[in-house]
Coordinates of C-alpha atoms and ligand atoms in Angstrom, one line a residue:
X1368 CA 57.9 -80.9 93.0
X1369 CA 58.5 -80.9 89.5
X1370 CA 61.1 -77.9 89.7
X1371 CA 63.6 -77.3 92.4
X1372 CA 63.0 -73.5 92.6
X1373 CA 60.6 -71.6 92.5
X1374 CA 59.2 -69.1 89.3
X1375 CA 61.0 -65.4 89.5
X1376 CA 58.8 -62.9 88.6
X1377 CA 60.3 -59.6 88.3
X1378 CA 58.2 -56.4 89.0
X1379 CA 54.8 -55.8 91.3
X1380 CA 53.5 -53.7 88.8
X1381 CA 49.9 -55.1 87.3
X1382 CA 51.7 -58.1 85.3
X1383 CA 53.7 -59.3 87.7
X1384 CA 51.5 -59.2 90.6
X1385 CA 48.5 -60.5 87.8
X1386 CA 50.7 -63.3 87.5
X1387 CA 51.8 -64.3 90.7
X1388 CA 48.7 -64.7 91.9
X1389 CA 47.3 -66.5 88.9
X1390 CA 50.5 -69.0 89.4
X1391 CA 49.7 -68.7 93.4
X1392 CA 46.5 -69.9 93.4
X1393 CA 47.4 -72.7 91.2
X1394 CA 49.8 -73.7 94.2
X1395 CA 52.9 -73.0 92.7
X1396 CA 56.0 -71.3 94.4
X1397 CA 57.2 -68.0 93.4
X1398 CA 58.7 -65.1 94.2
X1399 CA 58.1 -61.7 93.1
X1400 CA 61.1 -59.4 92.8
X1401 CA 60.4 -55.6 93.1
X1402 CA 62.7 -52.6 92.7
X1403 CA 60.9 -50.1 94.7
X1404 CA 60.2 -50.1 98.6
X1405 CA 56.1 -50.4 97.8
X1406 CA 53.7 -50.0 95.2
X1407 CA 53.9 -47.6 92.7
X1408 CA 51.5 -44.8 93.0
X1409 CA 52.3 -42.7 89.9
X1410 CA 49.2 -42.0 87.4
X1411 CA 49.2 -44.5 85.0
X1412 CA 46.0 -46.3 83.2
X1413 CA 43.1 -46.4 84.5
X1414 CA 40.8 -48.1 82.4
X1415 CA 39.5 -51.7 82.3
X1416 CA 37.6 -53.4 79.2
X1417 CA 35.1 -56.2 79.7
X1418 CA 38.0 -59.3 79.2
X1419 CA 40.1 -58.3 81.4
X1420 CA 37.4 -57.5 84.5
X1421 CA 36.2 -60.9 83.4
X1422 CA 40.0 -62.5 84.3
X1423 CA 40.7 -60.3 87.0
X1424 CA 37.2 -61.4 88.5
X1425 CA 38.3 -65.2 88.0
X1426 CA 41.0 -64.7 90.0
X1427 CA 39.0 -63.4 92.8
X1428 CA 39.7 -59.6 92.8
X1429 CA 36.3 -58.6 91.2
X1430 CA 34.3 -57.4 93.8
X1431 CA 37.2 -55.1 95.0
X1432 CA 37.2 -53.5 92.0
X1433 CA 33.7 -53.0 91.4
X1434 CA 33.4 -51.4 95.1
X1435 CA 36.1 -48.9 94.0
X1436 CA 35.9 -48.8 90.3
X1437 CA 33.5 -46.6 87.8
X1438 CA 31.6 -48.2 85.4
X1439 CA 31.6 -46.2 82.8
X1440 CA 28.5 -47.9 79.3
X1441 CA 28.9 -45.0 77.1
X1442 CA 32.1 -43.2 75.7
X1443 CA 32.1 -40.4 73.3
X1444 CA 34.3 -39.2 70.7
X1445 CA 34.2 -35.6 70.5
X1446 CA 35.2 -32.5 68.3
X1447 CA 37.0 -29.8 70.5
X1448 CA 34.9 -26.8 68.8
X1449 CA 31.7 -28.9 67.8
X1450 CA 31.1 -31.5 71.2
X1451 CA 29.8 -34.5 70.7
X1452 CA 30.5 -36.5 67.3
X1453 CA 29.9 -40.0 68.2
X1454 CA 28.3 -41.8 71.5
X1455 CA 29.2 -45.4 72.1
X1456 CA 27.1 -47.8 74.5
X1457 CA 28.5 -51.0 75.6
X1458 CA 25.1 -52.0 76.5
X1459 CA 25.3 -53.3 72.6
X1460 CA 27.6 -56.0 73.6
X1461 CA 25.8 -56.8 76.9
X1462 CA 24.7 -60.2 75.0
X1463 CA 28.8 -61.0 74.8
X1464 CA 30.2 -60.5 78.5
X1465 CA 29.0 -60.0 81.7
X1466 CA 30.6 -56.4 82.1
X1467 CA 29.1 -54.4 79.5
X1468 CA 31.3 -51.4 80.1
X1469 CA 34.2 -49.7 80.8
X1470 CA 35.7 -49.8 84.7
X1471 CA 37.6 -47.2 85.5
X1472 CA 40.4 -48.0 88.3
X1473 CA 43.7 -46.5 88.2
X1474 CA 46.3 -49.3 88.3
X1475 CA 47.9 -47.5 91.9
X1476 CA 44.2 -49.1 93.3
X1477 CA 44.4 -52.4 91.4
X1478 CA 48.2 -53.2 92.6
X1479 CA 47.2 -53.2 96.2
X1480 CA 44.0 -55.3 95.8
X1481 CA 46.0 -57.6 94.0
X1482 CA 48.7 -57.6 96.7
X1483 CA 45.7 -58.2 99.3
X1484 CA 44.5 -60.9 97.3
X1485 CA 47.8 -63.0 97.1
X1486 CA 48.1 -62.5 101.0
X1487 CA 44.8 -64.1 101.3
X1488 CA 44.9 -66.8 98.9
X1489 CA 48.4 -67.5 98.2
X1490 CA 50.4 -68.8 100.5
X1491 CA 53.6 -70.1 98.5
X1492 CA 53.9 -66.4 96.7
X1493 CA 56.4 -64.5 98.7
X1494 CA 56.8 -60.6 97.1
X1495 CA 60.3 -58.7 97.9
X1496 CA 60.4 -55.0 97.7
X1497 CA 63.4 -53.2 97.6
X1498 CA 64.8 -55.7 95.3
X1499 CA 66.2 -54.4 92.4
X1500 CA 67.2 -57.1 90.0
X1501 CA 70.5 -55.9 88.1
X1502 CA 70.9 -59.0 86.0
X1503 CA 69.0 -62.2 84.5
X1504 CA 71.0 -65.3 83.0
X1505 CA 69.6 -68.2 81.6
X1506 CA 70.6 -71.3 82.2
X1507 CA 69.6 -74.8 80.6
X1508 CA 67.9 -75.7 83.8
X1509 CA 66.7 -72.3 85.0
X1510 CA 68.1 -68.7 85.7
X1511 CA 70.1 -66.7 87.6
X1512 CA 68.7 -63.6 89.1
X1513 CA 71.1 -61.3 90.8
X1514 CA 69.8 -58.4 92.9
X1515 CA 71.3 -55.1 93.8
X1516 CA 69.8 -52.7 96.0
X1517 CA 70.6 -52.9 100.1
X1518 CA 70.3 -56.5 100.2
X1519 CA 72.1 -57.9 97.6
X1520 CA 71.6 -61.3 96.7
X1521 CA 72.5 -64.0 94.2
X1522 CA 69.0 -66.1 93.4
X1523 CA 67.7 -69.0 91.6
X1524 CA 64.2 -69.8 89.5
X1525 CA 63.2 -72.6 87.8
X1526 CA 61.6 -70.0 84.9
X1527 CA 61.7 -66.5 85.6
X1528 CA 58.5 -63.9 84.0
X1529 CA 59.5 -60.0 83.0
X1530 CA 56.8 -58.3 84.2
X1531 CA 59.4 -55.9 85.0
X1532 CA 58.2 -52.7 82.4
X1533 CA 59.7 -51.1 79.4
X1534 CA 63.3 -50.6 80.3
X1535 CA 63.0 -54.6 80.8
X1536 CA 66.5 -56.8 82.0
X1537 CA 64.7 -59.9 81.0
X1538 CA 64.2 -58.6 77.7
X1539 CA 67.6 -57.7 77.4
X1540 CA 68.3 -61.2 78.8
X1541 CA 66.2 -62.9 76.2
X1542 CA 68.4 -60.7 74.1
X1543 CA 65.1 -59.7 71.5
X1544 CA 64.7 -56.7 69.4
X1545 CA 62.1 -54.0 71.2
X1546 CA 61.2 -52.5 67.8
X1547 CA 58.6 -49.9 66.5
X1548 CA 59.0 -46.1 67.4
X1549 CA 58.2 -42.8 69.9
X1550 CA 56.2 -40.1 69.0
X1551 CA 57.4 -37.2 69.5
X1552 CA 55.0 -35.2 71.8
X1553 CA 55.3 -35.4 75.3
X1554 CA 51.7 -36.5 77.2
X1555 CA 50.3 -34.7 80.3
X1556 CA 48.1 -36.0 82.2
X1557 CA 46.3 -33.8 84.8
X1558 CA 43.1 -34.2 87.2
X1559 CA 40.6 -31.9 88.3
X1560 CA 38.3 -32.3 90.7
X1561 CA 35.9 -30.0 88.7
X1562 CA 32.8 -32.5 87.5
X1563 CA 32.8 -32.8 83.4
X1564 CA 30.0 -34.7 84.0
X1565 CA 27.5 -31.5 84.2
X1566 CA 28.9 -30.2 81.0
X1567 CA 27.5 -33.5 78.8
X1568 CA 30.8 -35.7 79.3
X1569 CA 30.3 -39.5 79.3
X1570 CA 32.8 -41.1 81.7
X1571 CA 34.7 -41.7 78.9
X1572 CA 35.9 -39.1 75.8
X1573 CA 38.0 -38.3 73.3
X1574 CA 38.3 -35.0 72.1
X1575 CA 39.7 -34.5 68.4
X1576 CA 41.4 -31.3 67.1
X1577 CA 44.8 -30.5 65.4
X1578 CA 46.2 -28.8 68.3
X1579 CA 44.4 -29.2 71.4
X1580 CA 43.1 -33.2 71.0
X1581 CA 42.8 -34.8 74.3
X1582 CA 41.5 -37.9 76.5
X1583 CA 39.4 -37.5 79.2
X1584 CA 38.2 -39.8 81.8
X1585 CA 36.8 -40.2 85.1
X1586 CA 38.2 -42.5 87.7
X1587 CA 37.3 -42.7 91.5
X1588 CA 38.6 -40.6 93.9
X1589 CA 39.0 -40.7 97.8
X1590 CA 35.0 -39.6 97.5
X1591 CA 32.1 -39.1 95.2
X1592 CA 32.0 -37.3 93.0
X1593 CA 35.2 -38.6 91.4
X1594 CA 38.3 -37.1 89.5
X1595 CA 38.4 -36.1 85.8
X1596 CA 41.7 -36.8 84.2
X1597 CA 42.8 -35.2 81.0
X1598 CA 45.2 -36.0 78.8
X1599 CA 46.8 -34.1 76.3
X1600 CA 50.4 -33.2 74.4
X1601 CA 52.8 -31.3 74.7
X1602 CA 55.9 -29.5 73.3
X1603 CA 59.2 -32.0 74.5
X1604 CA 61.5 -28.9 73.6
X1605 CA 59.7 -26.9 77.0
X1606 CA 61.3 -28.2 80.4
X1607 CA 59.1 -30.8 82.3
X1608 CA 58.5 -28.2 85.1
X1609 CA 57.2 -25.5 82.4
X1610 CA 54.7 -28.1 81.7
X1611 CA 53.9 -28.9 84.9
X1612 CA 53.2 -25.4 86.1
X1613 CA 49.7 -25.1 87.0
X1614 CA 49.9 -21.5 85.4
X1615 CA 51.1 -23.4 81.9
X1616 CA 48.1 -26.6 82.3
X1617 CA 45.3 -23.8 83.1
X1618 CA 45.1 -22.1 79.7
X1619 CA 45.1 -25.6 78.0
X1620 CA 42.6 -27.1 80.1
X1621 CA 40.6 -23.6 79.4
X1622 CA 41.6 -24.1 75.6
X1623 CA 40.7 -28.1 75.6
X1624 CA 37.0 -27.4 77.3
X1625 CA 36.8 -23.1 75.1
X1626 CA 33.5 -24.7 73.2
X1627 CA 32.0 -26.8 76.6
X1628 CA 29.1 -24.3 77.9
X1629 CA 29.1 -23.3 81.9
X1630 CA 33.1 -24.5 82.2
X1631 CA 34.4 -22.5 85.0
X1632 CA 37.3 -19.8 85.0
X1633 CA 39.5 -22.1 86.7
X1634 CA 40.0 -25.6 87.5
X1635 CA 41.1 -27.1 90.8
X1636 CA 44.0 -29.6 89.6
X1637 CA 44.8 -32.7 92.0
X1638 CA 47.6 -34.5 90.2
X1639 CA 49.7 -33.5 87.2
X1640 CA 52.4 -35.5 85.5
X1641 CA 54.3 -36.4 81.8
X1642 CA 55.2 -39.1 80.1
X1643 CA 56.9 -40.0 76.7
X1644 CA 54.9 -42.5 74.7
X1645 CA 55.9 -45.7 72.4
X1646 CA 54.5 -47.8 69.5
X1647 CA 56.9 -51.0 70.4
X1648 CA 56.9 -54.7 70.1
X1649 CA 59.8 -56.9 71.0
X1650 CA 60.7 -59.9 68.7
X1651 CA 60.0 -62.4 70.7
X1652 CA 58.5 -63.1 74.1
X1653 CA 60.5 -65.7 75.4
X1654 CA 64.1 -67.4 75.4
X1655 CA 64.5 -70.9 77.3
X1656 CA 63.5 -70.1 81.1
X1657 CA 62.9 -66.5 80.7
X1658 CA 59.5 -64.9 79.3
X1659 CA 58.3 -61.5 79.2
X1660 CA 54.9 -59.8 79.5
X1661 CA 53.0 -56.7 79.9
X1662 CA 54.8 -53.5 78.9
X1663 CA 58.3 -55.6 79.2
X1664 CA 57.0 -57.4 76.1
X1665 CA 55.0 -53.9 74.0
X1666 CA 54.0 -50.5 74.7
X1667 CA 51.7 -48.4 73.1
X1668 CA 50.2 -45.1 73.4
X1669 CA 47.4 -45.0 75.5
X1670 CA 44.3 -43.7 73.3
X1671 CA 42.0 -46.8 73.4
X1672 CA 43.0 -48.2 77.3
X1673 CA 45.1 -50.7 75.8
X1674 CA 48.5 -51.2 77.7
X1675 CA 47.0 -52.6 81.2
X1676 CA 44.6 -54.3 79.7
X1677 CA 47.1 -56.5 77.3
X1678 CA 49.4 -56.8 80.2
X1679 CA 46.8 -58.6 82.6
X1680 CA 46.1 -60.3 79.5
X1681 CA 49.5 -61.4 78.9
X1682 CA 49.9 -62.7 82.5
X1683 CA 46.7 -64.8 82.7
X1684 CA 47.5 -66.4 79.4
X1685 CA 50.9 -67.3 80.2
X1686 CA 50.5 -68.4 83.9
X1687 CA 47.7 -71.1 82.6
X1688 CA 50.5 -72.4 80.3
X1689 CA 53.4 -72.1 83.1
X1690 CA 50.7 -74.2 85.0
X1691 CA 50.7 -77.1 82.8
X1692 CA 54.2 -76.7 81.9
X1693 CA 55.0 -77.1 86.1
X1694 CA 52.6 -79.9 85.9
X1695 CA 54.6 -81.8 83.2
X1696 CA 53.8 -80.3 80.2
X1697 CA 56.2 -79.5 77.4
X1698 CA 57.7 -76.4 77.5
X1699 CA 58.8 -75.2 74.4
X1700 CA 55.1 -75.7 72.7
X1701 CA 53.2 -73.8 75.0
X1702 CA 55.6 -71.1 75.0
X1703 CA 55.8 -70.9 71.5
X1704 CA 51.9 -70.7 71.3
X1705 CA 52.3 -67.7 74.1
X1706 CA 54.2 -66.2 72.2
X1707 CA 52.0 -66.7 68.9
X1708 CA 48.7 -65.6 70.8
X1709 CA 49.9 -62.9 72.0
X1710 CA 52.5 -61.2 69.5
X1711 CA 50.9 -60.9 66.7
X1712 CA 47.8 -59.9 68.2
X1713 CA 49.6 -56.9 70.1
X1714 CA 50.8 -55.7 66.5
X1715 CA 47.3 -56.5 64.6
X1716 CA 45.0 -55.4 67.3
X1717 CA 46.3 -53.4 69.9
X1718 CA 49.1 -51.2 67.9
X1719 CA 47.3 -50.6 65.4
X1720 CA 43.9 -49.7 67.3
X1721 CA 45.9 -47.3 69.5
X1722 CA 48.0 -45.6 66.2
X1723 CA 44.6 -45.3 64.4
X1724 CA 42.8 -43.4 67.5
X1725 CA 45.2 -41.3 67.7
X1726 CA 45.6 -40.4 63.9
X1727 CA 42.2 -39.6 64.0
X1728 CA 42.1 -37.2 67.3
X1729 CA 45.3 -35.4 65.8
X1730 CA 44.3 -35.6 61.6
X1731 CA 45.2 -31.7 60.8
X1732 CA 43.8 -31.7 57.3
X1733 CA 40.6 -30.5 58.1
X1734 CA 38.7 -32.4 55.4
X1735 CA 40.2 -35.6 56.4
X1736 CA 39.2 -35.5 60.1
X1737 CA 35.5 -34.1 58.8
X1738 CA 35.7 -37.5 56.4
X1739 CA 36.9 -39.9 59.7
X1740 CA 34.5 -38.1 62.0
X1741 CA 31.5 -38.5 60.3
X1742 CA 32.3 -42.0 59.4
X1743 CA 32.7 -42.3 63.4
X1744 CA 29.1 -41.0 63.7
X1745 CA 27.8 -43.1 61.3
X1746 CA 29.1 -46.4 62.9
X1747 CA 28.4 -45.1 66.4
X1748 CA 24.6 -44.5 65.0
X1749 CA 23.9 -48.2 62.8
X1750 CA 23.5 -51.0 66.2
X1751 CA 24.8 -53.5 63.8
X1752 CA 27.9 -51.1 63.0
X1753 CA 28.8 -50.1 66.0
X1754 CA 28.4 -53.6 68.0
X1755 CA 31.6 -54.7 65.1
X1756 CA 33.3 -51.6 66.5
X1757 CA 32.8 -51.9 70.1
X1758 CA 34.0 -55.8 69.7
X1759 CA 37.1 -54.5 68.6
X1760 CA 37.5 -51.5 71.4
X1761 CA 37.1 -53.5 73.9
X1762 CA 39.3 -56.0 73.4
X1763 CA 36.6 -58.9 73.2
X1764 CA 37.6 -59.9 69.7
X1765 CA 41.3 -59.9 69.8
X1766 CA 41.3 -62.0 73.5
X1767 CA 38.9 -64.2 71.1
X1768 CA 41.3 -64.5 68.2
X1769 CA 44.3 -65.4 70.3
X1770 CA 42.1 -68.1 72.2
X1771 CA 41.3 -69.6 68.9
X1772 CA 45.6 -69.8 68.0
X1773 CA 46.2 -73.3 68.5
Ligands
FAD2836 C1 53.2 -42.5 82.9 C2 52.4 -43.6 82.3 C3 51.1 -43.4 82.0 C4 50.3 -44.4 81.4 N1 49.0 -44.1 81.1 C5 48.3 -45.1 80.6 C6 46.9 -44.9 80.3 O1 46.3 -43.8 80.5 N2 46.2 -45.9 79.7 C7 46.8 -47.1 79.4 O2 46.2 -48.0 78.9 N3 48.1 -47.3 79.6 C8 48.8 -46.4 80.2 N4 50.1 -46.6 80.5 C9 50.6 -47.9 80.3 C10 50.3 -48.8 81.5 O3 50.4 -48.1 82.7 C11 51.1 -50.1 81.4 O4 50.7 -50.8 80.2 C12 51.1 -51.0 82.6 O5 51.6 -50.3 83.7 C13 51.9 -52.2 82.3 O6 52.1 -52.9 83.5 P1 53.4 -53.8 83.8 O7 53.2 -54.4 85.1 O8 53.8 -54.5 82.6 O9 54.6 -52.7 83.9 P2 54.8 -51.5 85.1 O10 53.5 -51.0 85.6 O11 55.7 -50.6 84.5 O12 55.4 -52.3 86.3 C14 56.7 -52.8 86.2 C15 57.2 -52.9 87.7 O13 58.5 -53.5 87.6 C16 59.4 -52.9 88.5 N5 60.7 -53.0 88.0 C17 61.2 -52.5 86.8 N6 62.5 -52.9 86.7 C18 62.8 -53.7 87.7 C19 64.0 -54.4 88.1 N7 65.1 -54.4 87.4 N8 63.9 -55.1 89.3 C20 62.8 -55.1 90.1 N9 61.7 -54.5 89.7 C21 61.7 -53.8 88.6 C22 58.9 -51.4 88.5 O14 59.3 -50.7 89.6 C23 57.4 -51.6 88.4 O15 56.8 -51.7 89.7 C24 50.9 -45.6 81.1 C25 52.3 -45.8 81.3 C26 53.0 -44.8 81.9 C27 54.5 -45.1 82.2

């Protein structure tokens, strides 16, 4: 073996668990490290664009998510008052990837098949729950990884991967910048069991307007017909259990759907939580033996379905180069070209993506959002037009443009 231990990953969230078992079925030991007893189950994204099924399908987790996931071809952007502005099909890029459309998933179900996945087909990962890691070092010839929690223990890794969040010790261990901002509104997300679906709602929509903008999705629930998610801001000054009062998310769901015809009175909620949101990049995504991805590396708001998908990203990329690296490779090249693939494509495509969508769901001078709006509906209506666009939405071009950074 070309290294005496094995690679640390830190965190089971998508990332780490993405790249442990991209590492794992390349034969190479590692163990993941994770904080919490289990697998989270807190709502978090849900949405998967054509790349990403394509790597997650390579890896052998495909047909899982296809048996639980909703494809969703057609999303629509949406004026609150108005309805429909613009309707985009993905069958336009049908020619470019195998999986012309959305899947919706929430990552809670993708963890688990993931987890499955490494227990079938990975024999040297080994995953830890209840392993809180409290501090990374690195070394010249590796790291050391000290765990807290109710089995402490003192650990050693021949490279160690920070798939480990936002709040990320490995970032702090690299020692990087995390820079960019937080907007000031505080996101709720709440599902209904009530079907948009009969009301004209694609599977996928955004709905523009000063106050009440939102994102609405449906993912898969324990049964047909599926949930509805909707997310939308709210006031950070007003206590988190104000918010989360079902009497409080009522009149905003009511006010969100006021224009939608045959909405009913009152809609039965399922789930409800909040969530502070980031535009951040850190300064660099790796240090020696220590690298970062997925939302240990950027965050972003999540108008577009970005974060998940640029954290699985993340992981396959750098697992193929941790692969030749264990296989004799040189390091510091193909870590320098992770970091150049995926860095400056985060900022280019994926920040800026995400800031514009939401600009243009919030834009409070009326003639402005008329102006963006109807630009939307012209793309949306031109093939040509709205092929560019979708190359961009769903990630296709940037996973593209990174592949082509040598
Ligand atoms: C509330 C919320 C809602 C979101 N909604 C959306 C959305 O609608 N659309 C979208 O595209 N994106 C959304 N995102 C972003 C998306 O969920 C993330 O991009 C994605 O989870 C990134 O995966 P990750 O594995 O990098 O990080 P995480 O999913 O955060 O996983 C990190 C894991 O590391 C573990 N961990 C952390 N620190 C340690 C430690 N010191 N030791 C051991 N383990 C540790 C954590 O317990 C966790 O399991 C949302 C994020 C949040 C927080």
């Amino acid at each position: 073996m070309p290294f005496d231990d094995p690679i640390i990953i830190i965190g089971a969230g998508p990332t780490g668990l993405t790249a442990a078992l991209a590492l794992g079925l390349a034969g190479l030991p590692v163990m993941v490290l994770e904080a919490e007893p289990g697998l989270t189950h807190d709502l978090r994204a849900g949405s998967f664009h054509p790349p990403t099924i394509e790597m997650l399908t390579a890896l052998g987790v495909g047909d899982a998510m296809h048996a639980t996931g909703i494809q969703v071809p057609i999303w629509q952007v949406r004026d609150r008052v108005e309805g429909v502005v613009a309707e985009f099909d993905l069958g336009l890029i049908a020619d470019e990837t195998p999986y012309p459309y959305r899947l919706h998933l929430e990552q809670h179900r993708l963890t688990p098949m993931l987890l499955d996945r490494l227990q079938e087909a990975a024999p040297t990962v080994e995953v830890r729950f209840n392993a809180p890691v409290e501090s990374v070092a690195i070394e010249d010839d590796g790291v050391a990884v000290s765990v807290g929690g109710g089995e402490p223990a003192a650990l050693r890794g021949s490279w160690v991967i920070g798939g480990d969040g936002a709040r990320s010790v490995v970032r702090k261990a690299i020692g990087t910048s995390f820079d960019g901002f937080t907007w000031p509104e505080r996101f709720l997300v709440a599902s209904t069991t009530h079907d948009l679906g009969q009301h004209g709602f694609a599977g996928a929509g955004y709905i523009a307007d000063p106050d009440d903008w939102a994102a609405v999705f449906k993912v898969p629930d324990e049964g047909p017909p599926g949930l509805w998610r909707i997310a939308y801001p709210t006031d950070p000054e007003i206590p988190e259990a104000e918010v989360l009062d079902q009497e409080a998310i009522q009149p905003r769901l009511a006010k969100i759907l006021e224009h939608v015809p045959g909405k009913p009175d009152r809609f039965e909620l399922k789930y409800a939580s909040t969530y502070r949101v980031h535009q951040r990049v850190a300064g660099r995504f790796f240090q020696g033996r220590a690298i970062i991805a997925g939302d240990a590396a950027h965050i972003n708001n999540p108008l577009g379905g970005f974060g998940l998908n640029g954290s699985v990203q993340d992981a396959v990329n750098l697992s193929a180069k941790l692969v030749e690296i264990w296989n004799g490779a040189d390091a510091e090249p193909l870590l320098d070209l992770y970091d150049r693939q995926r860095r400056p494509i985060n900022i280019k495509a994926v920040q800026a993506m995400s800031i514009r969508n939401k600009k243009m769901i919030e834009e409070r001078d009326p003639e402005v959002r008329r102006q963006r709006l109807a630009e939307l509906a012209e793309t949306a209506k031109d093939p040509v037009k709205a092929k560019a666009y979708l190359m961009n939405s769903s990630m296709i071009n940037s996973v593209r443009e990174a592949a082509s950074i040598t």
